[in-house]
Amino acid sequence: MNRRRCATAAAISLVCALTVLAVPGQALAAPEPQPPVSVTVPGPMAPPPPSASLEAVRLQIDALYRQAASATDAYNLAKERTEKQSAEIVKLAQEMAKGQARIEDLKNRAGAAARAQYRAGGLPPEAQLALVDDPQLFLDGVGRIQQGQKATKDLIAELTQTQADLAAYSRDASAHWERLEAGRLKQEKAKKQIKAKIAAAKKLEDKLEKEELRHLLQLEQQAQYKAQSQWLDSGILDEIDGRASEQGRKAVEFATAQLGKPYVWGAEGPGSYDCSGLTSQAWAAAGRGIPRTSQEQWRLLPRIALQDMRPGDLIIYHADASHVGMYVGDGAIIHAPRPGRNVTVAGAGSMTILGVVRPDK
C-alpha cells in the first residue's frame, strides 16, 4: 500500500495527468518517490506556525466559496432554462405567424366562394340546379354540389382548427414568458449571491499579510492532503481499476488540455471555466451532451459505485452536489476549484464525495 500511495501522490501532478492520456484507464506510471509537486494536493510539509485564528479564517473563506459555488449552480441552471424558454418562445412566434397566414388564406378562399355565388345571381347552388332541364346536367350539378359542400365543410373545419391552434400557441407563449421572467429573476438573485460571497471571501483574504496568505495556502493544502490520505488509506484504489471508454478518453483529453486556465463562475470556456462548465464541455467535445450544472449532472446522469469508476467519470462533491471533477485515473481528478484558482489536478478524495456518475453509461 505504501508504494501504491507514493505512486498515487506523485500521480496528482500535471506530468502524471498527461500520462493518463497516453494509457487511458490504467494506473499512472510511478516516478521515483519524491515530495508531491501539485499545488492542489501536496505531500507532507512543515506545518505553519500555530494559528487557530488563521485556521478559522480558512474555514470561513472555504464556506463562502462553497456558498458561491451553490449559487453558481443555481445561476447556471436558471440561465440554461431561460435560454430554453427563449428558444421555445421563438418557435411559438413562428408557429403563430404561420397560423395567421393560414387563417388569412382560408378567409380569402371563403370570400372567393361567396363572390362566385354572388356573380351567379345570389342563388344557392341547389336553387340553380332546380332550374336545369337536362338530366345529365342535373346529375353533373349534383356531383359538383356535393364536392362543394365537402370543400366548404373542410374549409370551415380547417379554419376552426387553425384558430384553436393559434389560441393554444398564444397561451403557451404567455406561460413561457412567465417562466422566462421567473428564470431571469432567479438568475439575477443567484448572481448577486455569487458576487456577495466572493467579495466577502476576498475581503477576508485582503486583510491578511503576505506571510499569513502563504500560511493560509499551506493550511488549505494540508487539509486536502489529509482528506486524500484518509481516502487512500481505505484501500479504495485496490478496487478501482476500470479502463476508460473511447468517449471517456476523449473527455479526459479535453479536460487535460484546459489545465492552467482560470476558474470564472458561469464560464464554459474556451478561456476559463467553472467546475461544471469544464465537465460539460469536456463531454460535449467527446460527443456526449450532458447537463450544464453539477447538481443536474448528479440528478440526471446514471450513477455508479465508487469502486467501479473509470477515467472520464464525474465525481460529485458535497451534500448539495455543488462541485464536480473528472476522474482521470489512479486516485486523481481534474477540476476547476474556485475563484482565484486555475484548472488543476487534485486528489479525488481531497473533498467530501457525494457519488459518481457516468455520462456514457
Short mmCIF file of C-alpha atoms in Angstrom, two decimals:
data_model
loop_
_atom_site.label_atom_id
_atom_site.label_comp_id
_atom_site.label_asym_id
_atom_site.label_seq_id
_atom_site.Cartn_x
_atom_site.Cartn_y
_atom_site.Cartn_z
CA MET A 1 0.00 0.00 0.00
CA ASN A 2 2.88 2.47 0.84
CA ARG A 3 4.37 2.02 -2.62
CA ARG A 4 0.93 2.48 -4.24
CA ARG A 5 0.33 5.63 -2.20
CA CYS A 6 3.67 7.11 -3.21
CA ALA A 7 2.82 6.47 -6.84
CA THR A 8 -0.62 7.97 -6.36
CA ALA A 9 0.68 11.09 -4.63
CA ALA A 10 3.13 11.68 -7.44
CA ALA A 11 0.38 10.97 -9.98
CA ILE A 12 -1.54 14.00 -8.80
CA SER A 13 0.59 16.35 -10.86
CA LEU A 14 0.47 17.74 -14.37
CA VAL A 15 3.02 15.31 -15.78
CA CYS A 16 1.13 12.30 -14.50
CA ALA A 17 -2.15 13.72 -15.72
CA LEU A 18 -0.71 13.69 -19.20
CA THR A 19 0.38 10.07 -18.65
CA VAL A 20 -3.30 9.19 -18.11
CA LEU A 21 -3.96 10.20 -21.68
CA ALA A 22 -1.22 8.04 -23.04
CA VAL A 23 -2.67 4.91 -21.40
CA PRO A 24 -6.33 5.64 -20.59
CA GLY A 25 -7.89 3.63 -17.80
CA GLN A 26 -4.60 2.19 -16.49
CA ALA A 27 -2.74 3.17 -13.35
CA LEU A 28 -0.36 6.06 -13.83
CA ALA A 29 3.32 5.20 -14.16
CA ALA A 30 5.06 5.77 -10.84
CA PRO A 31 8.14 8.02 -10.93
CA GLU A 32 10.87 7.83 -8.33
CA PRO A 33 9.34 8.64 -4.90
CA GLN A 34 9.58 12.34 -4.28
CA PRO A 35 7.65 15.03 -2.44
CA PRO A 36 4.40 15.82 -4.26
CA VAL A 37 4.59 18.84 -6.52
CA SER A 38 0.90 19.51 -7.03
CA VAL A 39 -0.23 22.80 -5.56
CA THR A 40 -3.69 21.39 -5.07
CA VAL A 41 -2.82 18.28 -3.10
CA PRO A 42 0.72 18.46 -1.71
CA GLY A 43 2.62 15.90 0.30
CA PRO A 44 3.61 16.35 3.91
CA MET A 45 5.18 19.71 4.67
CA ALA A 46 6.37 21.59 7.67
CA PRO A 47 3.30 22.96 9.45
CA PRO A 48 2.88 26.70 9.60
CA PRO A 49 3.15 28.46 12.94
CA PRO A 50 0.19 27.56 15.15
CA SER A 51 -2.69 29.93 14.49
CA ALA A 52 -6.19 28.95 15.50
CA SER A 53 -7.46 32.26 14.18
CA LEU A 54 -5.90 31.66 10.75
CA GLU A 55 -7.49 28.20 10.56
CA ALA A 56 -10.83 29.81 11.45
CA VAL A 57 -10.32 32.30 8.62
CA ARG A 58 -9.55 29.42 6.24
CA LEU A 59 -12.75 27.64 7.19
CA GLN A 60 -14.74 30.85 6.81
CA ILE A 61 -13.27 31.54 3.37
CA ASP A 62 -13.88 27.95 2.33
CA ALA A 63 -17.50 28.19 3.46
CA LEU A 64 -18.01 31.42 1.50
CA TYR A 65 -16.60 29.89 -1.68
CA ARG A 66 -18.76 26.81 -1.15
CA GLN A 67 -21.82 29.04 -0.89
CA ALA A 68 -20.71 30.89 -4.02
CA ALA A 69 -20.42 27.52 -5.80
CA SER A 70 -24.01 26.62 -4.83
CA ALA A 71 -25.20 30.00 -6.08
CA THR A 72 -23.23 29.48 -9.29
CA ASP A 73 -25.05 26.21 -9.88
CA ALA A 74 -28.38 28.00 -9.35
CA TYR A 75 -27.28 30.75 -11.74
CA ASN A 76 -26.17 28.29 -14.43
CA LEU A 77 -29.40 26.29 -14.17
CA ALA A 78 -31.56 29.44 -14.37
CA LYS A 79 -29.52 30.64 -17.34
CA GLU A 80 -29.89 27.31 -19.12
CA ARG A 81 -33.64 27.23 -18.55
CA THR A 82 -34.02 30.87 -19.58
CA GLU A 83 -32.26 30.13 -22.86
CA LYS A 84 -34.58 27.17 -23.46
CA GLN A 85 -37.65 29.30 -22.70
CA SER A 86 -36.42 31.96 -25.13
CA ALA A 87 -35.97 29.33 -27.83
CA GLU A 88 -39.48 27.99 -27.20
CA ILE A 89 -40.96 31.47 -27.46
CA VAL A 90 -39.23 31.97 -30.81
CA LYS A 91 -40.68 28.67 -32.07
CA LEU A 92 -44.15 29.61 -30.86
CA ALA A 93 -43.91 33.02 -32.51
CA GLN A 94 -43.02 31.31 -35.78
CA GLU A 95 -45.97 28.92 -35.45
CA MET A 96 -48.29 31.83 -34.66
CA ALA A 97 -47.12 33.67 -37.78
CA LYS A 98 -47.79 30.56 -39.86
CA GLY A 99 -51.23 30.22 -38.27
CA GLN A 100 -52.15 33.81 -39.01
CA ALA A 101 -51.08 33.39 -42.63
CA ARG A 102 -53.13 30.20 -42.90
CA ILE A 103 -56.23 31.88 -41.50
CA GLU A 104 -55.87 34.72 -43.99
CA ASP A 105 -55.61 32.17 -46.82
CA LEU A 106 -58.71 30.31 -45.64
CA LYS A 107 -60.67 33.53 -45.33
CA ASN A 108 -59.68 34.51 -48.85
CA ARG A 109 -60.88 31.13 -50.14
CA ALA A 110 -64.19 31.52 -48.32
CA GLY A 111 -64.55 35.04 -49.73
CA ALA A 112 -63.88 33.79 -53.25
CA ALA A 113 -66.67 31.21 -52.90
CA ALA A 114 -69.07 33.89 -51.67
CA ARG A 115 -68.20 36.19 -54.57
CA ALA A 116 -68.74 33.35 -57.06
CA GLN A 117 -72.21 32.76 -55.64
CA TYR A 118 -72.98 36.46 -55.90
CA ARG A 119 -71.98 36.51 -59.54
CA ALA A 120 -74.38 33.59 -60.12
CA GLY A 121 -77.26 35.80 -59.09
CA GLY A 122 -77.11 35.19 -55.38
CA LEU A 123 -78.99 31.89 -55.66
CA PRO A 124 -77.61 28.92 -53.74
CA PRO A 125 -76.38 26.04 -55.93
CA GLU A 126 -79.40 23.91 -55.00
CA ALA A 127 -81.83 26.51 -56.31
CA GLN A 128 -79.85 26.94 -59.51
CA LEU A 129 -79.92 23.16 -60.01
CA ALA A 130 -83.69 23.06 -59.77
CA LEU A 131 -83.89 25.24 -62.91
CA VAL A 132 -81.86 22.77 -65.02
CA ASP A 133 -83.92 20.75 -67.58
CA ASP A 134 -81.19 18.47 -68.91
CA PRO A 135 -80.95 15.26 -66.78
CA GLN A 136 -77.21 14.85 -67.42
CA LEU A 137 -76.52 18.43 -66.45
CA PHE A 138 -78.65 17.87 -63.35
CA LEU A 139 -76.59 14.84 -62.33
CA ASP A 140 -73.35 16.69 -63.02
CA GLY A 141 -74.63 19.56 -60.91
CA VAL A 142 -75.48 17.25 -58.03
CA GLY A 143 -71.89 15.96 -58.05
CA ARG A 144 -70.48 19.46 -58.07
CA ILE A 145 -72.74 20.49 -55.23
CA GLN A 146 -71.62 17.53 -53.13
CA GLN A 147 -67.99 18.33 -53.82
CA GLY A 148 -68.60 21.96 -53.00
CA GLN A 149 -70.35 21.11 -49.74
CA LYS A 150 -67.45 18.88 -48.71
CA ALA A 151 -64.94 21.57 -49.64
CA THR A 152 -66.88 24.13 -47.63
CA LYS A 153 -67.12 21.80 -44.65
CA ASP A 154 -63.38 21.07 -44.82
CA LEU A 155 -62.64 24.77 -45.15
CA ILE A 156 -64.69 25.62 -42.06
CA ALA A 157 -63.12 22.74 -40.08
CA GLU A 158 -59.59 23.79 -41.02
CA LEU A 159 -60.33 27.41 -40.19
CA THR A 160 -61.74 26.42 -36.79
CA GLN A 161 -58.76 24.16 -36.02
CA THR A 162 -56.24 26.79 -37.10
CA GLN A 163 -57.92 29.37 -34.88
CA ALA A 164 -57.84 26.92 -31.96
CA ASP A 165 -54.15 26.18 -32.59
CA LEU A 166 -53.41 29.88 -32.70
CA ALA A 167 -55.15 30.40 -29.37
CA ALA A 168 -53.16 27.49 -27.86
CA TYR A 169 -49.89 28.96 -29.17
CA SER A 170 -50.80 32.26 -27.58
CA ARG A 171 -51.49 30.62 -24.20
CA ASP A 172 -48.25 28.65 -24.39
CA ALA A 173 -46.30 31.77 -25.27
CA SER A 174 -47.74 33.57 -22.25
CA ALA A 175 -46.78 30.66 -19.99
CA HIS A 176 -43.26 30.60 -21.43
CA TRP A 177 -42.92 34.33 -20.89
CA GLU A 178 -43.90 33.91 -17.25
CA ARG A 179 -41.33 31.14 -16.78
CA LEU A 180 -38.77 33.20 -18.66
CA GLU A 181 -39.25 36.13 -16.32
CA ALA A 182 -39.14 33.85 -13.27
CA GLY A 183 -35.89 32.37 -14.56
CA ARG A 184 -34.40 35.81 -15.09
CA LEU A 185 -35.28 36.80 -11.54
CA LYS A 186 -33.65 33.62 -10.17
CA GLN A 187 -30.62 34.27 -12.33
CA GLU A 188 -30.23 37.82 -11.04
CA LYS A 189 -30.73 36.70 -7.44
CA ALA A 190 -28.08 33.99 -7.79
CA LYS A 191 -25.73 36.46 -9.50
CA LYS A 192 -25.99 38.84 -6.54
CA GLN A 193 -25.36 35.99 -4.10
CA ILE A 194 -22.29 34.85 -6.03
CA LYS A 195 -20.78 38.32 -6.11
CA ALA A 196 -21.54 38.91 -2.44
CA LYS A 197 -19.96 35.63 -1.29
CA ILE A 198 -16.85 36.07 -3.45
CA ALA A 199 -16.48 39.68 -2.31
CA ALA A 200 -16.76 38.59 1.33
CA ALA A 201 -14.10 35.92 0.84
CA LYS A 202 -11.77 38.35 -0.92
CA LYS A 203 -12.30 40.89 1.84
CA LEU A 204 -11.10 38.35 4.39
CA GLU A 205 -8.07 37.47 2.25
CA ASP A 206 -7.22 41.14 1.69
CA LYS A 207 -6.89 41.65 5.44
CA LEU A 208 -4.07 39.10 5.65
CA GLU A 209 -0.39 39.87 5.36
CA LYS A 210 1.73 38.18 2.68
CA GLU A 211 3.14 35.65 5.16
CA GLU A 212 -0.34 34.89 6.50
CA LEU A 213 -1.59 34.26 2.97
CA ARG A 214 1.26 31.80 2.46
CA HIS A 215 0.35 30.01 5.68
CA LEU A 216 -3.31 30.07 4.68
CA LEU A 217 -2.47 28.29 1.42
CA GLN A 218 -0.46 25.71 3.39
CA LEU A 219 -3.43 25.09 5.66
CA GLU A 220 -5.66 24.62 2.62
CA GLN A 221 -3.20 22.22 1.02
CA GLN A 222 -2.71 20.24 4.22
CA ALA A 223 -6.48 19.85 4.73
CA GLN A 224 -6.78 18.46 1.20
CA TYR A 225 -3.77 16.19 1.67
CA LYS A 226 -5.18 14.83 4.93
CA ALA A 227 -8.54 14.07 3.29
CA GLN A 228 -6.84 12.39 0.32
CA SER A 229 -4.62 10.30 2.60
CA GLN A 230 -7.59 9.07 4.61
CA TRP A 231 -9.37 8.19 1.39
CA LEU A 232 -6.36 6.23 0.13
CA ASP A 233 -5.94 4.51 3.50
CA SER A 234 -9.33 2.91 2.94
CA GLY A 235 -7.73 0.79 0.22
CA ILE A 236 -10.13 2.16 -2.38
CA LEU A 237 -7.53 2.13 -5.18
CA ASP A 238 -7.16 -1.62 -4.80
CA GLU A 239 -10.75 -1.86 -6.08
CA ILE A 240 -10.72 0.84 -8.76
CA ASP A 241 -9.15 -0.38 -11.99
CA GLY A 242 -11.64 0.48 -14.72
CA ARG A 243 -10.42 1.37 -18.22
CA ALA A 244 -11.67 4.49 -19.95
CA SER A 245 -14.20 4.17 -22.74
CA GLU A 246 -13.37 5.81 -26.07
CA GLN A 247 -15.61 8.78 -25.24
CA GLY A 248 -14.23 8.90 -21.70
CA ARG A 249 -10.68 9.06 -23.08
CA LYS A 250 -11.66 11.99 -25.32
CA ALA A 251 -13.30 13.78 -22.39
CA VAL A 252 -10.12 13.36 -20.31
CA GLU A 253 -8.02 14.64 -23.22
CA PHE A 254 -10.16 17.77 -23.42
CA ALA A 255 -10.08 18.37 -19.66
CA THR A 256 -6.29 17.93 -19.55
CA ALA A 257 -5.85 20.49 -22.33
CA GLN A 258 -7.57 23.06 -20.10
CA LEU A 259 -5.08 22.74 -17.23
CA GLY A 260 -3.90 26.14 -16.00
CA LYS A 261 -6.92 28.10 -17.25
CA PRO A 262 -8.63 30.24 -14.60
CA TYR A 263 -11.85 29.48 -12.77
CA VAL A 264 -14.57 32.00 -13.59
CA TRP A 265 -18.10 31.40 -12.32
CA GLY A 266 -20.59 30.78 -15.10
CA ALA A 267 -17.82 30.22 -17.66
CA GLU A 268 -17.87 27.40 -20.23
CA GLY A 269 -14.59 28.10 -22.00
CA PRO A 270 -12.58 28.34 -24.01
CA GLY A 271 -10.51 30.73 -21.88
CA SER A 272 -11.96 29.96 -18.45
CA TYR A 273 -14.34 27.54 -16.72
CA ASP A 274 -16.32 26.87 -13.61
CA CYS A 275 -16.41 23.29 -12.34
CA SER A 276 -19.42 22.04 -14.28
CA GLY A 277 -18.60 24.21 -17.29
CA LEU A 278 -15.38 22.21 -17.60
CA THR A 279 -17.03 18.78 -17.27
CA SER A 280 -19.97 19.56 -19.55
CA GLN A 281 -17.68 20.96 -22.27
CA ALA A 282 -15.29 18.02 -21.94
CA TRP A 283 -18.08 15.55 -22.56
CA ALA A 284 -19.51 17.71 -25.35
CA ALA A 285 -16.09 17.51 -27.01
CA ALA A 286 -16.33 13.72 -26.62
CA GLY A 287 -19.65 13.73 -28.47
CA ARG A 288 -21.97 13.36 -25.48
CA GLY A 289 -24.11 16.26 -24.30
CA ILE A 290 -24.71 16.32 -20.53
CA PRO A 291 -26.50 18.72 -18.14
CA ARG A 292 -24.76 22.04 -17.53
CA THR A 293 -24.66 22.07 -13.72
CA SER A 294 -23.14 19.68 -11.18
CA GLN A 295 -26.49 19.33 -9.41
CA GLU A 296 -28.25 18.38 -12.65
CA GLN A 297 -25.40 16.07 -13.57
CA TRP A 298 -25.90 14.31 -10.25
CA ARG A 299 -29.68 14.24 -10.65
CA LEU A 300 -29.92 13.08 -14.26
CA LEU A 301 -26.82 11.06 -15.17
CA PRO A 302 -26.50 7.33 -14.39
CA ARG A 303 -24.89 6.70 -11.00
CA ILE A 304 -22.25 4.05 -10.42
CA ALA A 305 -20.45 2.65 -7.40
CA LEU A 306 -17.25 4.40 -6.41
CA GLN A 307 -15.17 1.25 -6.82
CA ASP A 308 -16.46 0.84 -10.40
CA MET A 309 -15.43 4.27 -11.67
CA ARG A 310 -13.09 4.74 -14.60
CA PRO A 311 -11.36 7.74 -16.25
CA GLY A 312 -13.92 10.15 -17.69
CA ASP A 313 -16.49 9.52 -14.94
CA LEU A 314 -17.61 12.52 -12.93
CA ILE A 315 -17.22 12.67 -9.15
CA ILE A 316 -19.83 14.85 -7.47
CA TYR A 317 -18.82 16.54 -4.22
CA HIS A 318 -20.52 17.85 -1.09
CA ALA A 319 -24.01 17.13 0.20
CA ASP A 320 -25.59 19.75 -2.08
CA ALA A 321 -23.77 18.44 -5.21
CA SER A 322 -22.25 21.90 -5.65
CA HIS A 323 -18.91 20.73 -7.11
CA VAL A 324 -17.77 18.24 -9.73
CA GLY A 325 -14.45 16.93 -11.01
CA MET A 326 -13.46 14.47 -13.73
CA TYR A 327 -11.74 11.27 -12.62
CA VAL A 328 -8.56 10.71 -14.65
CA GLY A 329 -7.21 7.59 -13.01
CA ASP A 330 -5.02 6.46 -10.09
CA GLY A 331 -6.90 8.48 -7.49
CA ALA A 332 -6.75 11.84 -9.30
CA ILE A 333 -9.24 14.30 -10.77
CA ILE A 334 -9.05 17.34 -12.99
CA HIS A 335 -11.32 20.16 -11.84
CA ALA A 336 -11.85 23.91 -11.75
CA PRO A 337 -11.64 24.54 -7.98
CA ARG A 338 -12.93 28.03 -7.17
CA PRO A 339 -12.39 31.76 -7.85
CA GLY A 340 -8.73 32.63 -7.60
CA ARG A 341 -7.62 29.15 -8.68
CA ASN A 342 -6.89 27.53 -12.04
CA VAL A 343 -7.99 24.24 -13.59
CA THR A 344 -5.73 21.71 -11.91
CA VAL A 345 -5.11 18.10 -10.92
CA ALA A 346 -6.21 17.14 -7.40
CA GLY A 347 -6.79 14.10 -5.25
CA ALA A 348 -10.15 12.51 -5.90
CA GLY A 349 -10.63 12.12 -2.15
CA SER A 350 -9.49 15.62 -1.18
CA MET A 351 -13.13 16.74 -0.84
CA THR A 352 -16.25 15.09 0.51
CA ILE A 353 -17.51 12.71 -2.19
CA LEU A 354 -21.27 12.52 -2.73
CA GLY A 355 -21.15 9.98 -5.56
CA VAL A 356 -20.06 9.15 -9.10
CA VAL A 357 -21.94 9.47 -12.39
CA ARG A 358 -21.10 8.11 -15.84
CA PRO A 359 -22.21 10.17 -18.86
CA ASP A 360 -21.79 7.34 -21.39
CA LYS A 361 -23.37 4.51 -19.45
#
